[in-house]
PDB file of C-alpha atoms in Angstrom:
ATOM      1  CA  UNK A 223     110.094  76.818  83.086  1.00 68.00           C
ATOM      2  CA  UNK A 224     107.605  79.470  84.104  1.00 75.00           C
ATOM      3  CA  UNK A 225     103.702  78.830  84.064  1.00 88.00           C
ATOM      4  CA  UNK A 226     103.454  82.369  82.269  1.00 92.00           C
ATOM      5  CA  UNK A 227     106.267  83.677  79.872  1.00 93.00           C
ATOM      6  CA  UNK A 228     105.959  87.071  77.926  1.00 93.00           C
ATOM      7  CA  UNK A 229     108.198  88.210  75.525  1.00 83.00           C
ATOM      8  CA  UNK A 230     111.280  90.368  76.809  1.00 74.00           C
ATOM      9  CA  UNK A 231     111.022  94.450  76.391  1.00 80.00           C
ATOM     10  CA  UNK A 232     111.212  96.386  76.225  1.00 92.00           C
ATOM     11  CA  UNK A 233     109.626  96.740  73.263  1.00 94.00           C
ATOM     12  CA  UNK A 234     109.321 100.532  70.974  1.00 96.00           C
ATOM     13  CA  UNK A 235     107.449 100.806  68.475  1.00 96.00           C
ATOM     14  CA  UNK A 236     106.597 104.764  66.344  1.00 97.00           C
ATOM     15  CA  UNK A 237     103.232 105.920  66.707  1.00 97.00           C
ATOM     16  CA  UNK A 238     100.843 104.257  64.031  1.00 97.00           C
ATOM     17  CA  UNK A 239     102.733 100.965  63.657  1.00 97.00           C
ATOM     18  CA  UNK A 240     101.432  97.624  64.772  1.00 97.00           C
ATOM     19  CA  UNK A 241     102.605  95.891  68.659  1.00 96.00           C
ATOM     20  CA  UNK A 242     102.561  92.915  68.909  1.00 96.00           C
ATOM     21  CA  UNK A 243     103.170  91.287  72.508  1.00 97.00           C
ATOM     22  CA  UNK A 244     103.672  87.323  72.829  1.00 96.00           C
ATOM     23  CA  UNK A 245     102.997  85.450  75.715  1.00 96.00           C
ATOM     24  CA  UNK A 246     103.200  81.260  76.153  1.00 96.00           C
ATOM     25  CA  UNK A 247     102.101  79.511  79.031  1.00 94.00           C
ATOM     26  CA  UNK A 248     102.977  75.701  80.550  1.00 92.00           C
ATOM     27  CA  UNK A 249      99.720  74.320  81.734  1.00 89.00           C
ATOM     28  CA  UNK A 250      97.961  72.665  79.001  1.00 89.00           C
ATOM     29  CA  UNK A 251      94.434  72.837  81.373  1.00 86.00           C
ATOM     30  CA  UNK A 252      94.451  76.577  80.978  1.00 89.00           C
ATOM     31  CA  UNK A 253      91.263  77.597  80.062  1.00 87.00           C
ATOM     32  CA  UNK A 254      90.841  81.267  79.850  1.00 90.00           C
ATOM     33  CA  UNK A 255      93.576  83.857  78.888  1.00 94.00           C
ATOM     34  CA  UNK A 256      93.505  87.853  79.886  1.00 95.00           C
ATOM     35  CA  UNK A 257      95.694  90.744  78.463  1.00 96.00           C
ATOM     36  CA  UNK A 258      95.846  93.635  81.346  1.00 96.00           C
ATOM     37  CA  UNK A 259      97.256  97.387  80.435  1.00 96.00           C
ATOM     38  CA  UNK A 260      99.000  98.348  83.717  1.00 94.00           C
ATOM     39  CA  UNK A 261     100.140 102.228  83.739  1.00 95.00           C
ATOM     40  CA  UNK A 262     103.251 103.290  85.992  1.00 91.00           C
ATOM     41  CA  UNK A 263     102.237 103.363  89.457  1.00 89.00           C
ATOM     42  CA  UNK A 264      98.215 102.477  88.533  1.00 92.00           C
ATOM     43  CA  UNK A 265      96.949  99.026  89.197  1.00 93.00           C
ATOM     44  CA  UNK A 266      96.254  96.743  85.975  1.00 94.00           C
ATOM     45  CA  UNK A 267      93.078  97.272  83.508  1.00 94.00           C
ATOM     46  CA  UNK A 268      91.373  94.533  81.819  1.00 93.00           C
ATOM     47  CA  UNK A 269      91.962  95.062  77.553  1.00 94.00           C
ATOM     48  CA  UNK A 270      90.946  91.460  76.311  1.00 94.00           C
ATOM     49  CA  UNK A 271      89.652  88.493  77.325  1.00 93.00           C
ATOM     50  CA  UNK A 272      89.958  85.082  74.984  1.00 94.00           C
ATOM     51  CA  UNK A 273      89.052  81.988  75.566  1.00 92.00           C
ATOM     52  CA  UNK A 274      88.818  79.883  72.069  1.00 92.00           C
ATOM     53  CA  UNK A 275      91.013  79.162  69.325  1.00 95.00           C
ATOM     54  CA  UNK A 276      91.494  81.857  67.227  1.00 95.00           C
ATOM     55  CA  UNK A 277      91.153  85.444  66.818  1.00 96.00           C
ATOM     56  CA  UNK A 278      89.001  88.309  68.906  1.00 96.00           C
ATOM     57  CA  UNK A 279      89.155  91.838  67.390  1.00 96.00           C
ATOM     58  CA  UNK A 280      88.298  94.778  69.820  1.00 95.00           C
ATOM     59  CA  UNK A 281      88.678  98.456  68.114  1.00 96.00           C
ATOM     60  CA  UNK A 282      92.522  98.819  67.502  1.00 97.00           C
ATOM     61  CA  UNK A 283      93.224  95.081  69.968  1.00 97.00           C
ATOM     62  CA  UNK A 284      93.776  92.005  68.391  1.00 97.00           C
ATOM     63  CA  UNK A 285      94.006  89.232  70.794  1.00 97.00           C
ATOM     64  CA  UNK A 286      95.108  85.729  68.986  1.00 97.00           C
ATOM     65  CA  UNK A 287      94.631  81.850  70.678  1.00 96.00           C
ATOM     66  CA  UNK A 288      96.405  79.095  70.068  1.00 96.00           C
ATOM     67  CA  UNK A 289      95.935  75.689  72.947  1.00 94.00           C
ATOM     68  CA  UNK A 290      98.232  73.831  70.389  1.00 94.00           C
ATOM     69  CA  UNK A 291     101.034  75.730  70.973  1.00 95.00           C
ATOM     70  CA  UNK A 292     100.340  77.315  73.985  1.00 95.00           C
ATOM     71  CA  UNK A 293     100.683  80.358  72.850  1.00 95.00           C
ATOM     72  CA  UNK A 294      98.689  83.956  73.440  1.00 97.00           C
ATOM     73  CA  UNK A 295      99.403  87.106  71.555  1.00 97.00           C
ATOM     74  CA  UNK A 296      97.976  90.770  71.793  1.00 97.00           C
ATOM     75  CA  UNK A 297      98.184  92.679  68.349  1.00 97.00           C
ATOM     76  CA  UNK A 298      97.805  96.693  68.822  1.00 97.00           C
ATOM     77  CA  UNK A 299      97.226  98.571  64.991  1.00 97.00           C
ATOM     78  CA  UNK A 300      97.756 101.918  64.930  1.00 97.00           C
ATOM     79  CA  UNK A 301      99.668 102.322  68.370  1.00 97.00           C
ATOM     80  CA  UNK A 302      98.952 105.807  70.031  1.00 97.00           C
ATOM     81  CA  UNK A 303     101.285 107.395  73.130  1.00 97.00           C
ATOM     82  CA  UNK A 304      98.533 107.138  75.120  1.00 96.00           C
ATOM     83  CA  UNK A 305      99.396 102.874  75.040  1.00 97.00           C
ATOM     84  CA  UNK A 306     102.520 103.000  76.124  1.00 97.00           C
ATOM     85  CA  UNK A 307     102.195 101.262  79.187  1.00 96.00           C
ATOM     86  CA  UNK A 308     103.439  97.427  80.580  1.00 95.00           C
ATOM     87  CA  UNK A 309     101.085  94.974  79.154  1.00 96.00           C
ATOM     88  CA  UNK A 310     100.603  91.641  81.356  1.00 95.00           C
ATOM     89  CA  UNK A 311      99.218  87.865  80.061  1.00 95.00           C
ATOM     90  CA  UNK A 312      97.010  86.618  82.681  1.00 94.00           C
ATOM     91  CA  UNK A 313      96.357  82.787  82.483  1.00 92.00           C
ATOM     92  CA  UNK A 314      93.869  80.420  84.691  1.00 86.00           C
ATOM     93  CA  UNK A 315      96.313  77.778  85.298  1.00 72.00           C
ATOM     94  CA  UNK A 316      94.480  76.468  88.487  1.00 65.00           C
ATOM     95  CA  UNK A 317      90.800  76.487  89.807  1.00 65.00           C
ATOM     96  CA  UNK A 318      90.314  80.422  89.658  1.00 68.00           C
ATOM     97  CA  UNK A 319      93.624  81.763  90.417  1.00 78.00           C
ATOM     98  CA  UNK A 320      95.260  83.680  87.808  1.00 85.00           C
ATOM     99  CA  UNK A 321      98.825  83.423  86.844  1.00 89.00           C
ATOM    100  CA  UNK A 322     100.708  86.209  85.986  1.00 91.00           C
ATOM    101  CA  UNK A 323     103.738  86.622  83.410  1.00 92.00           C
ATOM    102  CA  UNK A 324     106.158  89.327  84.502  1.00 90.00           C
ATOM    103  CA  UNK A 325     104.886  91.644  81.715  1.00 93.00           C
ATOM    104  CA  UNK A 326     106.270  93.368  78.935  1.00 94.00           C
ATOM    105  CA  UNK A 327     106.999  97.240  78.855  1.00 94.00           C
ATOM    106  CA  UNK A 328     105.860  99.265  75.478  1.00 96.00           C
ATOM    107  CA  UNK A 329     106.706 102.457  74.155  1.00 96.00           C
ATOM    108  CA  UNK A 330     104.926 104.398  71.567  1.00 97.00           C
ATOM    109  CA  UNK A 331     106.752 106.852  70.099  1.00 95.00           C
ATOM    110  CA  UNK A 332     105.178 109.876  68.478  1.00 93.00           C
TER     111      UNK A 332
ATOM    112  CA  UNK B 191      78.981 101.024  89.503  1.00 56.00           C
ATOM    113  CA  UNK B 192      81.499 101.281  92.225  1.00 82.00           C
ATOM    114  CA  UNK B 193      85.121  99.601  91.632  1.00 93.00           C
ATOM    115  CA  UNK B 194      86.655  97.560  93.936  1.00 96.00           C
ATOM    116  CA  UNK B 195      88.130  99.814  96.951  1.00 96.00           C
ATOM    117  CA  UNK B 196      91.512  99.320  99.003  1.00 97.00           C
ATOM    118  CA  UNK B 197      92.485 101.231 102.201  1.00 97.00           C
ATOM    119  CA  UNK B 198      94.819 102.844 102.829  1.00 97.00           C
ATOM    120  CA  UNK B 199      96.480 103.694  99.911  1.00 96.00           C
ATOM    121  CA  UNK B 200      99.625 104.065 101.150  1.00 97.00           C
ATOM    122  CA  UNK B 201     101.555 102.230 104.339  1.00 97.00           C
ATOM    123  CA  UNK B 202     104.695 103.066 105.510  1.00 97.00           C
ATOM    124  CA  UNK B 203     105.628 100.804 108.991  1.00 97.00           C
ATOM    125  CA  UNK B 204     108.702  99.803 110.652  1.00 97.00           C
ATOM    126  CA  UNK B 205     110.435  96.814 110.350  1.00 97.00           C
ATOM    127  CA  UNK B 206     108.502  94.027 113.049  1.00 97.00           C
ATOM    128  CA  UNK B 207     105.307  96.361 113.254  1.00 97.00           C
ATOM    129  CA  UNK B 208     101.749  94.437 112.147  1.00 98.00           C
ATOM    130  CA  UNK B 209      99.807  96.123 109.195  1.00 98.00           C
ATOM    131  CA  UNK B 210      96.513  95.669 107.902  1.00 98.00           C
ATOM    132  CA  UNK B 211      95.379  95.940 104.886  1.00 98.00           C
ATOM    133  CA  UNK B 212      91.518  96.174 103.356  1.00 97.00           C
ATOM    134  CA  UNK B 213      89.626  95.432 100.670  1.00 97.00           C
ATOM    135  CA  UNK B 214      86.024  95.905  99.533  1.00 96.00           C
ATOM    136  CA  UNK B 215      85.371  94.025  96.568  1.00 95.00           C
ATOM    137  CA  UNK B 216      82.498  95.422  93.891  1.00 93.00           C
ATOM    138  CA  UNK B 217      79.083  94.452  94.957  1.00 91.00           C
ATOM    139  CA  UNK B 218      77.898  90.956  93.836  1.00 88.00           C
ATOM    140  CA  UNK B 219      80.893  89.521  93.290  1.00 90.00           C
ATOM    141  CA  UNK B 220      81.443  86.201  95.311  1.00 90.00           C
ATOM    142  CA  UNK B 221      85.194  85.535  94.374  1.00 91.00           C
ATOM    143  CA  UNK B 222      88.119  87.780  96.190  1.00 94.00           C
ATOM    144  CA  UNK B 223      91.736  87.662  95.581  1.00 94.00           C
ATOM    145  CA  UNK B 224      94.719  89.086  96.658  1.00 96.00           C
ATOM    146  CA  UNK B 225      97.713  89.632  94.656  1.00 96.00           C
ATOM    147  CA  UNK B 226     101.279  91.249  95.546  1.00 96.00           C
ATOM    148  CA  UNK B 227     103.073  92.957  93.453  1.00 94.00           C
ATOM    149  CA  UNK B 228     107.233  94.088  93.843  1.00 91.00           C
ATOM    150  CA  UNK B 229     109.270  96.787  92.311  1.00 82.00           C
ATOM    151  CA  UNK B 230     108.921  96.123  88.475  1.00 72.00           C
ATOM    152  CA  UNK B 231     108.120  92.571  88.898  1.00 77.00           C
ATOM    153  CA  UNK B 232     104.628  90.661  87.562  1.00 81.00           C
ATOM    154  CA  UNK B 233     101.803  89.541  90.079  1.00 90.00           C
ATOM    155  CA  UNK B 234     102.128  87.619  92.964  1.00 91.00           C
ATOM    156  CA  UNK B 235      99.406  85.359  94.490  1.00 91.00           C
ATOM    157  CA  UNK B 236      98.749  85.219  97.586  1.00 95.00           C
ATOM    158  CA  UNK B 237      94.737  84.034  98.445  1.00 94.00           C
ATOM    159  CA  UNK B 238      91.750  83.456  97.124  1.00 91.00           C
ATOM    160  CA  UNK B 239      88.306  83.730  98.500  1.00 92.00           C
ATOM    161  CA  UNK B 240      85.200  81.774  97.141  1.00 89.00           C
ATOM    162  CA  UNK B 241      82.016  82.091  98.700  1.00 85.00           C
ATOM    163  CA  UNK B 242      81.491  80.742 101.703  1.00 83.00           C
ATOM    164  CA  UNK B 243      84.404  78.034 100.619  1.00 86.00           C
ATOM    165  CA  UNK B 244      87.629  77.317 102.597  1.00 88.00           C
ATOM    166  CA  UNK B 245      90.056  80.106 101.195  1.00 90.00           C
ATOM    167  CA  UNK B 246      92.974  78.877  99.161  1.00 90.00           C
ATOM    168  CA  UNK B 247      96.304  80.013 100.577  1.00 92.00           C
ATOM    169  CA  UNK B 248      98.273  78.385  98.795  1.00 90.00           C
ATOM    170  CA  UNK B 249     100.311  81.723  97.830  1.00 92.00           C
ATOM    171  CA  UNK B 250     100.950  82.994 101.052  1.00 95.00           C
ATOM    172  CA  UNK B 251     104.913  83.533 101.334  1.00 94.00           C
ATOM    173  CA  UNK B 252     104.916  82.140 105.275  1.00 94.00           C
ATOM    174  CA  UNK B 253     103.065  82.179 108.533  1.00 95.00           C
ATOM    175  CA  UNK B 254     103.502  85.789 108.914  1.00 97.00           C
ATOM    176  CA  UNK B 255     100.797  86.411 106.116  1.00 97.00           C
ATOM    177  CA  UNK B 256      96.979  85.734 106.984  1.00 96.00           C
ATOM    178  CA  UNK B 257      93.730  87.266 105.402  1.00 96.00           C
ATOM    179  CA  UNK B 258      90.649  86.809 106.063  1.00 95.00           C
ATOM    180  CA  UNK B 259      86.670  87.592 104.473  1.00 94.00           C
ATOM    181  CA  UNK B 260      84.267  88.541 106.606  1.00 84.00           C
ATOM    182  CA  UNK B 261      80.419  88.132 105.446  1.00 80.00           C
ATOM    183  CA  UNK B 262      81.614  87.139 102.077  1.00 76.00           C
ATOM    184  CA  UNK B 263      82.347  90.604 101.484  1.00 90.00           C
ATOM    185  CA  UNK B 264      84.905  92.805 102.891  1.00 95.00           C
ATOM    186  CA  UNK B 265      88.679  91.294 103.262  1.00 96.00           C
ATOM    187  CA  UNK B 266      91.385  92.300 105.594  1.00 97.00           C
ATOM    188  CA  UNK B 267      95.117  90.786 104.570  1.00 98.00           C
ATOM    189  CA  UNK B 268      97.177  91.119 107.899  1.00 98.00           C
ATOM    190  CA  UNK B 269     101.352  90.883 107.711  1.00 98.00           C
ATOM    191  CA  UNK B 270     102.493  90.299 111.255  1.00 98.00           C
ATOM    192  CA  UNK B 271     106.306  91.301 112.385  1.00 98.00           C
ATOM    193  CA  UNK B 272     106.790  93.218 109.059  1.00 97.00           C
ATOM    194  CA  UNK B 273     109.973  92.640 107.167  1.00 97.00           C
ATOM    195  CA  UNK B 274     111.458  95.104 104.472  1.00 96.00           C
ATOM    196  CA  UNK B 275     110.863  92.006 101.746  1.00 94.00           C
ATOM    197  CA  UNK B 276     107.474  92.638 102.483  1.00 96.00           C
ATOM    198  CA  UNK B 277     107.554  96.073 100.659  1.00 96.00           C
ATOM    199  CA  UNK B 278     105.344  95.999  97.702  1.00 96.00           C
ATOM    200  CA  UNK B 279     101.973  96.798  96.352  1.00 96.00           C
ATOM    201  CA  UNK B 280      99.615  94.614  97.368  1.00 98.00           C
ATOM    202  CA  UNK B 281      96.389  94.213  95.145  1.00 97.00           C
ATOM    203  CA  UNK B 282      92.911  93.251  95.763  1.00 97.00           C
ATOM    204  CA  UNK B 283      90.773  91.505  92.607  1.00 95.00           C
ATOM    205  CA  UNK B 284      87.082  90.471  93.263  1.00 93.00           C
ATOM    206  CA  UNK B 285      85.337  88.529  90.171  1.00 90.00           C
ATOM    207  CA  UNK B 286      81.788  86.964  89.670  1.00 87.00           C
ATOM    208  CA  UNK B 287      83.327  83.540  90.514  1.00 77.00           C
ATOM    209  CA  UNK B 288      82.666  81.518  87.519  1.00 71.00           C
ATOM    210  CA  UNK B 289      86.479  80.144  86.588  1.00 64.00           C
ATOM    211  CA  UNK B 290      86.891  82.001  83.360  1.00 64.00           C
ATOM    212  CA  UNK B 291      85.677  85.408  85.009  1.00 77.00           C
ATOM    213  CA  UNK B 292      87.192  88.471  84.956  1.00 86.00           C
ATOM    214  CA  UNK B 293      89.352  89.568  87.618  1.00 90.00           C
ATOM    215  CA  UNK B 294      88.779  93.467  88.643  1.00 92.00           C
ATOM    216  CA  UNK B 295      91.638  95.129  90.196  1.00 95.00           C
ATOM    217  CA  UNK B 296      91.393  97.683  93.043  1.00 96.00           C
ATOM    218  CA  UNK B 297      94.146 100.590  93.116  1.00 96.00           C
ATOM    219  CA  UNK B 298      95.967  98.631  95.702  1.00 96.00           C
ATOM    220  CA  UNK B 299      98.429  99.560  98.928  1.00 97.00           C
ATOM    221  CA  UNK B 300     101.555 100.284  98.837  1.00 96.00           C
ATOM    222  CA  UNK B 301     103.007  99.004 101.922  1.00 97.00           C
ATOM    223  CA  UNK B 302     106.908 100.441 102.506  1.00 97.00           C
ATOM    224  CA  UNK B 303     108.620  98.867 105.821  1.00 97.00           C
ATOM    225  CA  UNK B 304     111.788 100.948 106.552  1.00 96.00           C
TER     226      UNK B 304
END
């Protein structure tokens, strides 16, 4: 099993719908839990940060906790173009190293 | 302020050459990390710097990879006798150092060994 799985893409959604990108991870010590926008041939950009149970809201980004389960999501409303991009889950499985699922490719379609 | 910075942006080298790559993290921040990153594939540990702690190399592929951090600032990742498995981007992340910190990525080198 990987440390860091992310749902398989790619994934196409029309313009103004809602993304939603899944991510589950193996180490039950994880504490903190990053969502990174990475544009073709551009180096990755930070969108959320979570680190409790529950929900954080940031403009149209949704990110969503759950230790229990293990399980991360990122929720995009109103999905523009200008997100298409592949969207990694970044998870501190050990000391200060982050561990990176293989990321998931989305397409907005206008 | 001023992003972390990578030189040089692009690398190409032949197959058994040495290459060096550099980083310059963002001012103040004590934690450095580099990451490598193939052809459509996630991120790939390699190191991680802490202060003035003993690095953790634990992602290092083999013997032929080394990096060091000199005056807890600028890092230099060195790939002796190049191989073309080595081709990738590799990516430098510097971070405040507290564990749940954020990680801020530099553009990164892509290194090409024909």
């Amino acid at each position: 099993q990987k440390e860091v799985e992310q749902n398989s893409g790619p994934l196409s959604v029309p313009e103004g719908a809602i993304a939603s990108l899944n991510c589950t991870y193996s180490d039950r010590g994880s504490q903190s839990f990053f969502w990174y926008r990475q544009y073709s041939g551009k180096s990755p950009e930070l969108i959320m940060s979570i680190y409790s149970n529950g929900d954080k809201e940031d403009g149209r980004f949704t990110a969503q906790l759950n230790k229990a389960s293990q399980y991360v999501s990122l929720l995009i409303r109103d999905s523009q173009p200008s997100d298409s991009a592949t969207y990694l889950c970044a998870v501190n499985t050990s000391g200060s190293r982050l561990t990176f699922g293989e990321g998931t490719q989305l397409t907005v379609n206008p | 302020g001023a992003g972390v910075s990578q030189s040089p942006s692009n690398k190409v080298t032949e197959k058994g050459k040495d290459v060096e790559l550099r980083c310059d993290p963002i001012s103040g921040h004590t934690a450095l990390y580099w990451y490598r990153q193939s052809l459509g594939q996630g991120l790939e540990f390699l190191i991680y710097f802490q202060g003035n702690s003993a690095p953790d190399k634990s992602g290092l592929p083999s013997d032929r990879f080394s990096a060091e951090r000199t005056g807890g600032s600028v890092s230099t990742l060195t790939i002796q006798r190049t191989q073309q498995e080595d081709s990738a981007v590799y990516l430098c992340a510097s971070s405040l150092g507290r564990q749940t910190e954020t990680q801020y990525f530099g553009p990164g080198t892509r290194l090409l060994v024909l």
